[in-house]
Amino acid sequence: MRHLFGGSTSDYAMEQVGNQLLLRPGATGAVWDAVTGGTQLTDLTDTSGLPISTVVAAADGFVAFYGPEDVTTVYVDFGLGRRYSMVASDIAEIVSARVAGVVAAAADDATAKAAAAESAAIATAGQNAAALYLPNAITTVDSIVNPATPVAPVYFAHRGGGMVRPEHTLVAYRAAAAMRYPLEISVNVDASGELWCLHDPTVDRTTNRTGNLNGYTTEEIGQQIQTNSRSLLGAGWAEQRLVPLRQVLDEFLGKVPILLEPKANDAVVPTQQLLDASYPHAPRSVIWKAHIGTLSLPWAKARGYRTWVYLDAGTSDSTMDGKDSMVDYWGVNTTFTDTRISQVVARGKPVFAWAVYRRSQVARLTGLGVVGIMASDPRYVSTSAPMRTASRWDLQIKEPGCTPTIDYDPDYALQFAPSPDVGWVSIPAVPFQSVGLGTYCPVAAGAGGYRLSFDMKFKVLPASTLHGGIYFGKQSDDAYRFSQSNATGGYHLVMRANGQMQLNKHTAGSTSGTTMGSAIATTAPTADGVMSFQVNVTPTTVEVRRTDGTGWTTGALADTAYRGGYFGLSNGSITDVATRPYWRNLVVTQL
């Protein structure tokens, strides 16, 4: 731009004469770029913008003109013996404007930096708060999973330990966490957008209500819906309230690792939003659990979560390859074949198996290389010692290690009789069904062996040749089924409705047992009449006695084939559930 020269009260053409300065109106001056020498500047304009090449003083000697583009200092020679320096008179205005612009820019920059600093401070404060909320002594996912091996696997409480406590309830989570087992938690969402710990999208199976969870409001669920686990776990259990996911995270996050899965599609985004907004530190102690078909893995990996992805029996290797980069741990079901589990293990990533409720399952899975055990009865399957020597069935609460042939199914669960038969138990599934009594196993034998004592009755008599009893001597807690092929062998006490008592020996893989000694004729049982029994196992003999009469014994039969420490109750050949046997007063005694 052109700058204005002159125009101020000091800008006049003057000549010094003696000690006086005299105006020289009409004087013509040449404009230069230096005080001496230099180049004459002729690209000038007058104040109206007309081009000029020299400067002419006004009638009163006043001088004003515009210089060349971007020139701010010139020297004018009016032929009076010297050149006068002139600085653009608009320079102060321009400098002021530029300073104002610089100040404004600096203010904007300062504001932006302050905002950025504020955001950084908030983020840092949030991280610090998270660190305080989740102390450095936290049990992280890596600290639990990384050391796991088939020899020393990590045990998870599947559904909070749903085969011994009401699944996905606070009482279940607290019990499992108190024993330091990581929690497996399933969630679904209600009509209000609240997330609840619940495996099924409906409340039919586990509560006192029916229908989809997302058809109930938060208030309705909190006040009216309770778990109803008595058919599975016993009438001694009180009903439990459903628990919101937020409450579980507030209580357990950072104390034990959590394996978290939104079960229905409508629960996925609310779960992600809750974790993002309220639990930024969750990736340290939460494993994102998902089916192989999930679309949620990119979200989980972008936030630093470890992921456990479980498979179907028919999941192909190519499908696994497509998800492999976003998977930290693979999941296999206990129903998968040995070959398939071995193939998944061979991929090189840690493998967790679900749902495990027998010690024999642990032995099989770890033998195949599995390092994570998702156990519905973690206390039992992670130990190898008996917990009790006498029954407390009068409490009507399922014991750890109580193993029906099918888990999570009330039709196969040990059933506690109501009044007037409190203390008696039975198996509601027929035929050939049994329940293992792992809480007493493996039996701790004395130097002379051990004794099993118990009472038994038929409330309704079955057909004369049908029978129930107990099995014992098995090497492991795999399921026993009368007249079926079993994985391990043992003995079976048979009590028929016609009074015949006998001892059978069954061989692994065989569908039929072998009678030991001869059948003993005892008084035929009566409907609801109590019979009492003893089973004596010494290092060299096996004997069965009916002790509510006299002389009813098989005698001490010489046999050492089976000295395993696992036993249980068996419906034997009973085909009508109404005629099933009942048991009470179990006692294990060292001999």
XYZ file of C-alpha atoms in Angstrom:
591
model
C 0.000 0.000 0.000
C 1.022 3.651 -0.483
C 1.716 5.641 2.650
C 0.907 9.331 3.232
C 3.772 11.727 3.690
C 3.292 15.209 5.132
C -0.040 16.612 6.137
C 1.015 17.383 9.704
C 1.752 20.732 11.359
C 5.491 20.263 10.836
C 5.401 19.350 7.149
C 6.253 22.577 5.224
C 8.851 23.587 2.648
C 11.266 25.900 4.477
C 14.693 27.437 4.012
C 17.052 28.414 6.777
C 18.280 31.975 6.342
C 20.604 32.950 9.107
C 18.881 32.016 12.291
C 15.431 31.981 10.703
C 13.351 29.332 8.943
C 11.443 30.847 6.058
C 8.509 29.214 4.227
C 9.001 28.639 0.522
C 5.532 28.346 -1.029
C 5.429 26.674 -4.457
C 8.846 25.135 -4.015
C 9.398 21.955 -6.059
C 11.152 19.037 -4.364
C 12.617 15.808 -5.577
C 11.982 12.682 -3.475
C 14.889 10.334 -2.743
C 15.369 7.064 -0.925
C 18.529 8.148 0.920
C 19.784 11.264 2.717
C 22.629 11.550 0.167
C 22.991 9.885 -3.151
C 20.514 7.095 -3.603
C 17.709 6.830 -6.128
C 15.097 9.429 -6.883
C 11.558 8.179 -6.289
C 9.137 9.348 -8.965
C 6.251 6.871 -8.420
C 4.256 9.381 -6.362
C 0.674 10.670 -6.167
C -0.890 13.795 -4.772
C -3.441 13.559 -1.987
C -6.235 13.049 -4.520
C -4.407 10.096 -6.076
C -3.156 11.774 -9.286
C 0.318 10.620 -10.348
C 3.189 13.077 -9.790
C 6.961 12.692 -10.083
C 8.006 15.625 -7.820
C 6.498 17.376 -4.840
C 5.229 20.980 -5.052
C 4.650 22.945 -1.814
C 1.262 24.586 -1.445
C 0.716 28.354 -1.393
C 1.460 28.385 2.325
C 4.399 25.969 2.000
C 2.333 22.928 3.157
C 3.569 19.570 1.850
C 1.533 16.350 1.467
C 1.774 13.388 -0.957
C 1.707 9.570 -1.215
C 4.942 7.722 -1.735
C 5.671 4.506 -3.641
C 4.197 1.156 -2.546
C 5.274 0.050 0.946
C 7.859 2.924 1.368
C 7.656 4.469 4.851
C 10.709 6.873 4.840
C 11.768 9.339 2.116
C 14.091 12.316 1.755
C 12.833 15.505 -0.016
C 15.223 18.007 -1.672
C 13.619 21.422 -2.401
C 16.933 22.713 -3.820
C 17.559 24.670 -0.670
C 20.883 22.998 0.174
C 19.721 19.902 2.071
C 17.365 16.929 2.005
C 14.613 16.734 4.618
C 13.724 13.351 6.118
C 10.040 12.505 6.111
C 8.396 9.505 7.796
C 4.973 8.343 6.617
C 2.428 10.211 8.716
C -0.034 7.260 8.722
C 2.526 4.861 10.138
C 1.318 5.290 13.714
C -2.239 4.400 12.698
C -1.041 1.360 10.796
C 1.210 0.248 13.643
C -1.672 0.709 16.070
C -3.950 -1.432 13.895
C -1.296 -4.086 13.551
C -0.653 -4.076 17.262
C -4.383 -4.437 17.855
C -4.434 -7.401 15.450
C -1.438 -8.985 17.136
C -3.051 -8.489 20.525
C -6.324 -9.996 19.260
C -4.490 -12.943 17.739
C -2.524 -13.407 20.921
C -5.749 -13.287 22.915
C -7.348 -15.879 20.650
C -4.248 -18.034 20.920
C -4.208 -17.654 24.690
C -7.896 -18.568 24.869
C -7.353 -21.661 22.715
C -4.333 -22.704 24.751
C -6.232 -22.126 27.981
C -9.088 -24.269 26.722
C -6.644 -26.978 25.676
C -4.906 -26.744 29.036
C -8.263 -26.984 30.789
C -9.219 -30.080 28.790
C -5.842 -31.645 29.510
C -6.192 -30.815 33.196
C -9.671 -32.383 33.287
C -8.404 -35.499 31.520
C -5.439 -35.719 33.870
C -7.693 -35.201 36.857
C -9.971 -37.942 35.560
C -7.037 -40.296 35.142
C -5.754 -39.435 38.595
C -9.221 -39.958 40.054
C -9.457 -43.293 38.261
C -6.070 -44.249 39.654
C -7.273 -43.370 43.138
C -10.532 -45.271 42.618
C -8.651 -48.231 41.191
C -5.457 -48.466 43.271
C -2.176 -49.831 42.046
C -2.736 -53.046 44.013
C -5.572 -53.924 41.615
C -5.861 -57.485 40.393
C -5.647 -56.923 36.652
C -6.648 -59.220 33.835
C -3.022 -59.738 32.866
C -1.940 -60.572 36.409
C -4.501 -63.381 36.509
C -4.432 -64.743 32.964
C -0.794 -64.380 31.948
C 0.546 -66.833 34.563
C -2.216 -69.403 33.863
C -1.098 -72.788 32.558
C -2.812 -76.163 32.155
C -1.089 -77.204 35.372
C -2.297 -74.069 37.213
C -5.362 -72.781 35.343
C -7.363 -69.675 36.218
C -10.892 -70.354 37.483
C -13.792 -68.026 36.641
C -17.136 -68.002 38.467
C -19.512 -68.819 35.604
C -22.710 -66.776 36.165
C -21.246 -66.012 39.594
C -21.180 -69.754 40.387
C -24.696 -70.501 39.212
C -24.755 -74.183 40.182
C -24.313 -73.396 43.879
C -25.736 -69.862 44.193
C -28.550 -67.984 42.424
C -26.955 -67.007 39.155
C -26.039 -63.390 38.437
C -27.024 -62.126 41.859
C -25.140 -59.979 44.326
C -24.927 -62.840 46.815
C -23.315 -65.016 44.127
C -20.844 -62.355 43.015
C -19.865 -61.522 46.582
C -19.233 -65.144 47.488
C -17.113 -65.744 44.372
C -15.166 -62.482 44.779
C -14.493 -63.275 48.431
C -12.771 -66.454 47.239
C -10.841 -64.403 44.619
C -12.527 -65.936 41.579
C -12.951 -63.625 38.565
C -16.610 -63.019 37.761
C -18.403 -63.940 34.541
C -21.246 -61.435 34.134
C -24.023 -61.352 31.532
C -26.180 -58.263 31.085
C -29.416 -57.274 29.395
C -31.203 -53.926 29.227
C -34.639 -52.886 30.484
C -37.255 -50.561 28.981
C -35.681 -47.574 30.770
C -32.197 -48.226 29.425
C -30.802 -49.645 32.688
C -28.472 -52.654 32.435
C -29.169 -55.653 34.676
C -27.109 -58.759 35.377
C -29.136 -61.499 33.705
C -28.174 -64.304 31.341
C -31.423 -64.634 29.371
C -33.249 -61.875 27.473
C -36.374 -63.035 29.326
C -36.969 -63.374 33.055
C -38.880 -66.661 32.647
C -36.216 -69.176 33.680
C -34.658 -67.538 36.725
C -37.256 -65.217 38.313
C -40.783 -65.025 39.666
C -42.035 -63.219 36.531
C -42.280 -63.885 32.803
C -41.616 -61.871 29.669
C -38.744 -59.946 28.122
C -36.575 -57.915 30.460
C -36.790 -54.973 28.056
C -40.555 -54.941 28.606
C -40.135 -53.889 32.244
C -39.072 -50.491 33.591
C -36.235 -50.046 36.058
C -38.723 -49.409 38.852
C -40.763 -52.518 38.079
C -37.677 -54.706 38.044
C -36.233 -53.204 41.209
C -39.424 -53.613 43.210
C -41.132 -56.706 41.822
C -38.760 -59.108 40.070
C -36.762 -61.571 42.160
C -34.766 -64.665 41.352
C -36.470 -67.982 41.976
C -33.671 -70.528 42.167
C -35.248 -72.898 44.665
C -36.045 -75.634 42.148
C -32.356 -75.755 41.185
C -30.597 -74.941 44.456
C -33.069 -75.837 47.190
C -35.961 -74.311 49.107
C -33.569 -73.004 51.753
C -32.534 -70.202 49.418
C -34.227 -66.834 49.853
C -35.273 -65.034 46.698
C -32.751 -62.435 45.543
C -33.202 -59.082 43.839
C -31.812 -58.560 40.367
C -28.695 -56.399 40.471
C -27.859 -53.480 38.129
C -24.559 -53.703 36.280
C -23.515 -50.307 37.618
C -23.774 -51.573 41.207
C -21.661 -54.620 40.374
C -18.970 -52.516 38.690
C -18.897 -50.063 41.597
C -18.413 -52.892 44.077
C -16.089 -55.295 42.259
C -14.250 -53.470 39.473
C -10.558 -53.573 40.254
C -10.934 -56.144 43.015
C -11.368 -59.165 40.753
C -11.275 -59.371 36.957
C -14.675 -59.330 35.273
C -15.612 -61.223 32.131
C -18.433 -59.045 30.766
C -20.926 -59.879 28.008
C -24.001 -57.997 26.781
C -26.210 -60.943 25.824
C -28.876 -59.363 23.590
C -28.049 -56.944 20.772
C -29.932 -54.073 22.388
C -27.632 -54.280 25.433
C -24.352 -53.859 23.531
C -24.343 -50.095 22.947
C -25.674 -49.190 26.431
C -22.906 -51.327 27.943
C -20.267 -49.635 25.827
C -21.616 -46.178 26.673
C -21.653 -46.947 30.394
C -18.059 -48.151 30.338
C -16.874 -45.179 28.260
C -18.626 -42.574 30.390
C -18.162 -43.897 33.911
C -15.361 -46.487 33.950
C -12.441 -45.316 31.756
C -10.107 -47.574 33.752
C -12.193 -50.693 33.057
C -9.854 -52.161 30.395
C -7.382 -52.978 33.170
C -9.697 -55.471 34.804
C -12.536 -56.215 32.361
C -12.434 -58.815 29.598
C -14.904 -58.131 26.784
C -16.728 -61.420 26.189
C -18.483 -62.022 22.870
C -19.654 -64.714 20.464
C -17.579 -65.311 17.324
C -20.271 -63.561 15.270
C -19.991 -60.272 17.168
C -19.386 -56.877 15.566
C -18.245 -55.307 18.835
C -14.586 -56.334 18.804
C -13.216 -53.189 17.043
C -14.773 -51.045 19.781
C -13.260 -53.222 22.506
C -9.773 -53.352 21.005
C -9.721 -49.591 20.278
C -10.163 -49.007 24.011
C -7.598 -51.530 25.151
C -9.890 -54.319 26.371
C -8.765 -57.931 26.347
C -11.312 -60.035 24.445
C -12.612 -63.566 25.004
C -14.431 -64.889 21.952
C -16.347 -68.137 22.273
C -17.053 -70.539 19.451
C -19.813 -72.808 18.221
C -19.115 -76.477 17.593
C -19.320 -75.794 13.862
C -17.217 -72.601 13.770
C -14.751 -72.917 10.886
C -11.054 -72.107 11.000
C -11.553 -69.481 8.292
C -14.111 -67.706 10.473
C -11.631 -67.739 13.341
C -8.897 -66.434 11.052
C -11.087 -63.457 10.159
C -11.406 -62.431 13.823
C -8.010 -63.603 15.077
C -6.339 -60.172 15.182
C -9.016 -58.894 17.579
C -9.083 -61.958 19.863
C -6.950 -62.403 22.967
C -8.513 -65.626 24.288
C -10.612 -68.313 22.591
C -13.603 -69.998 24.229
C -14.609 -73.660 23.827
C -17.545 -75.561 25.267
C -17.037 -78.709 27.308
C -19.216 -80.519 24.743
C -16.603 -79.980 21.993
C -14.608 -83.043 20.982
C -11.054 -83.508 22.203
C -9.859 -83.057 18.647
C -11.577 -79.706 18.195
C -10.393 -78.357 21.540
C -6.843 -79.410 20.702
C -7.085 -77.614 17.362
C -8.168 -74.378 19.039
C -5.390 -74.677 21.627
C -2.872 -75.225 18.824
C -3.608 -71.734 17.468
C -1.394 -70.446 20.265
C -3.710 -68.182 22.231
C -5.005 -68.954 25.743
C -8.196 -71.033 25.681
C -10.969 -70.883 28.312
C -13.654 -73.582 28.515
C -17.232 -73.327 29.795
C -19.286 -74.446 31.703
C -17.352 -76.703 34.062
C -18.869 -78.227 37.206
C -16.933 -81.476 37.680
C -13.310 -82.078 38.625
C -13.138 -84.716 35.939
C -13.949 -82.044 33.358
C -11.052 -79.952 34.633
C -8.710 -82.929 34.253
C -9.859 -83.515 30.680
C -9.670 -79.876 29.616
C -6.317 -79.036 31.158
C -4.971 -82.243 29.655
C -5.888 -80.771 26.267
C -4.085 -77.502 27.024
C -6.949 -75.327 28.312
C -5.769 -72.670 30.809
C -9.067 -71.010 31.797
C -11.901 -72.846 33.570
C -15.336 -71.189 33.497
C -16.817 -73.016 36.464
C -20.396 -72.945 37.697
C -19.037 -74.417 40.969
C -15.522 -72.930 41.171
C -14.771 -73.698 44.807
C -15.401 -77.395 44.264
C -13.657 -77.889 40.908
C -10.565 -75.892 41.905
C -9.884 -78.036 44.981
C -9.281 -81.729 45.565
C -10.302 -82.271 49.195
C -13.652 -83.188 50.787
C -15.519 -80.362 52.503
C -17.909 -82.330 54.731
C -18.423 -85.789 56.302
C -22.119 -85.559 57.258
C -25.125 -84.256 55.344
C -27.085 -81.113 56.285
C -29.939 -81.700 53.883
C -32.383 -80.346 56.433
C -31.097 -76.873 55.502
C -32.395 -77.471 51.962
C -29.439 -75.722 50.321
C -27.497 -77.391 47.537
C -23.927 -78.266 48.505
C -20.818 -77.621 46.396
C -19.886 -80.651 44.333
C -23.500 -81.799 44.036
C -23.334 -82.929 40.419
C -26.423 -84.052 38.480
C -26.015 -85.574 35.055
C -27.074 -82.256 33.452
C -26.221 -78.867 34.961
C -28.478 -75.792 35.202
C -31.575 -77.989 34.867
C -34.014 -78.327 37.802
C -35.350 -81.586 36.364
C -31.985 -83.241 37.101
C -31.029 -81.337 40.248
C -31.063 -82.852 43.711
C -34.502 -82.122 45.141
C -35.085 -81.327 48.814
C -38.335 -82.747 50.157
C -40.821 -80.351 51.812
C -42.497 -80.906 55.174
C -43.127 -83.455 56.621
C -40.073 -84.972 54.896
C -37.545 -82.173 55.501
C -34.065 -83.694 55.470
C -34.855 -86.171 52.691
C -33.545 -85.683 49.143
C -34.371 -87.264 45.797
C -33.578 -87.083 42.088
C -36.609 -86.052 39.991
C -35.195 -87.374 36.684
C -35.630 -91.007 35.564
C -34.481 -93.485 34.405
C -30.777 -94.207 35.013
C -30.041 -90.810 36.574
C -27.764 -89.978 39.478
C -26.319 -87.098 41.493
C -22.701 -87.056 42.626
C -21.934 -85.968 46.192
C -18.618 -84.258 45.575
C -18.672 -82.197 48.752
C -17.772 -85.422 50.637
C -15.230 -86.525 48.040
C -12.739 -87.904 47.585
C -13.538 -89.872 50.718
C -10.767 -89.594 53.284
C -10.263 -93.244 54.258
C -8.665 -94.303 57.515
C -6.155 -97.090 57.895
C -9.032 -99.560 57.904
C -10.924 -97.917 55.050
C -14.211 -96.011 55.319
C -17.960 -96.413 55.903
C -20.941 -94.752 54.222
C -24.132 -94.714 56.345
C -27.509 -93.444 55.195
C -31.274 -93.951 55.259
C -33.386 -94.644 52.179
C -37.091 -95.053 51.438
C -39.664 -95.264 48.653
C -42.598 -92.959 49.349
C -44.458 -94.882 46.640
C -43.307 -98.425 45.955
C -42.051 -99.184 42.427
C -42.502 -102.480 40.631
C -40.992 -105.325 42.648
C -37.774 -105.757 40.633
C -36.997 -102.054 40.197
C -34.407 -100.542 42.464
C -32.454 -97.511 43.630
C -29.325 -97.121 45.747
C -25.921 -95.488 45.749
C -22.739 -95.868 43.733
C -19.225 -95.602 45.187
C -15.550 -96.405 44.661
C -15.246 -94.359 41.455
C -11.873 -92.845 40.628
C -13.360 -89.549 39.473
C -16.593 -87.571 39.613
C -17.704 -88.321 36.053
C -21.425 -89.031 35.806
C -22.689 -92.491 36.768
C -25.719 -93.967 34.985
C -27.119 -97.386 35.792
C -27.285 -99.702 32.769
C -25.221 -97.218 30.752
C -21.582 -97.103 29.715
C -19.558 -95.039 32.219
C -16.109 -93.489 31.961
C -14.823 -95.005 35.206
C -15.770 -98.126 37.120
C -16.977 -98.683 40.661
C -19.623 -100.350 42.808
C -23.406 -99.985 43.022
C -25.623 -100.870 45.977
C -28.967 -102.180 44.676
C -32.134 -102.154 46.823
C -35.164 -103.636 45.071
C -38.793 -103.062 45.954
C -39.159 -106.833 46.626
C -36.537 -106.659 49.415
C -33.567 -108.015 47.470
C -30.293 -106.271 48.314
C -27.171 -106.837 46.283
C -23.815 -105.344 45.405
C -22.893 -104.822 41.765
C -19.530 -104.061 40.231
C -19.517 -102.055 37.032
C -16.557 -101.832 34.660
C -15.667 -98.704 32.721
C -17.213 -98.823 29.245
C -19.612 -101.642 30.084
C -23.381 -101.112 30.023
C -24.137 -103.862 32.527
C -22.918 -104.568 36.030
C -21.777 -107.814 37.640
C -23.357 -109.053 40.853
C -20.837 -109.645 43.627
C -21.628 -112.572 45.912
C -25.352 -113.249 45.930
C -28.536 -111.205 46.335
C -29.572 -110.926 49.981
C -33.234 -111.383 50.878
C -34.381 -108.695 53.297
C -37.830 -107.598 54.360
C -39.520 -105.868 51.476
C -39.707 -102.100 51.943
C -43.044 -100.489 52.671
C -44.360 -97.250 51.254
C -42.675 -94.402 53.152
C -40.916 -96.924 55.398
C -37.358 -96.026 56.407
C -34.492 -98.400 55.583
C -30.945 -97.896 56.921
C -27.719 -98.975 55.262
C -23.981 -99.216 55.756
C -21.348 -99.608 53.072
C -17.969 -100.725 54.415
C -14.905 -100.413 52.202
C -11.649 -101.802 53.608
C -8.320 -102.108 51.820
C -9.264 -105.676 50.769
C -13.048 -106.098 51.038
C -16.382 -104.477 50.244
C -19.557 -105.098 52.274
C -23.145 -103.786 52.169
C -25.465 -104.061 55.171
C -29.093 -103.177 55.737
C -29.101 -102.179 59.406
C -32.817 -101.675 60.138
C -33.033 -105.480 60.483
C -30.779 -108.302 61.608
C -28.200 -110.227 59.580
C -28.894 -108.486 56.279
C -25.426 -108.293 54.808
C -23.557 -109.325 51.711
C -20.661 -110.194 53.967
C -17.166 -108.834 53.451
C -16.527 -109.646 49.802
C -12.881 -109.832 48.810
C -12.381 -107.287 46.045
C -9.876 -104.483 45.514
C -10.827 -103.400 42.002
C -12.121 -99.914 42.888
C -10.866 -97.721 45.689
C -11.650 -94.328 44.223
C -13.078 -91.765 46.587
C -16.169 -90.601 44.654
C -19.749 -91.676 45.291
C -23.326 -90.505 44.807
C -27.044 -91.284 44.776
C -28.671 -93.311 41.987
C -32.257 -93.810 40.852
C -31.081 -97.121 39.429
C -33.736 -98.729 37.256
C -36.688 -96.617 38.464
C -38.806 -95.519 35.491
C -41.607 -93.595 37.212
C -40.596 -90.425 39.048
C -43.393 -90.976 41.570
C -41.656 -94.156 42.758
C -38.149 -92.713 42.995
C -36.085 -93.352 46.147
C -35.329 -90.771 48.849
C -32.208 -90.512 51.034
C -31.238 -88.781 54.298
C -28.680 -88.818 57.143
C -25.550 -89.473 55.108
C -22.434 -89.922 57.231
C -18.871 -90.701 56.093
C -16.736 -92.420 58.739
C -13.092 -93.429 58.678
C -12.386 -97.036 59.696
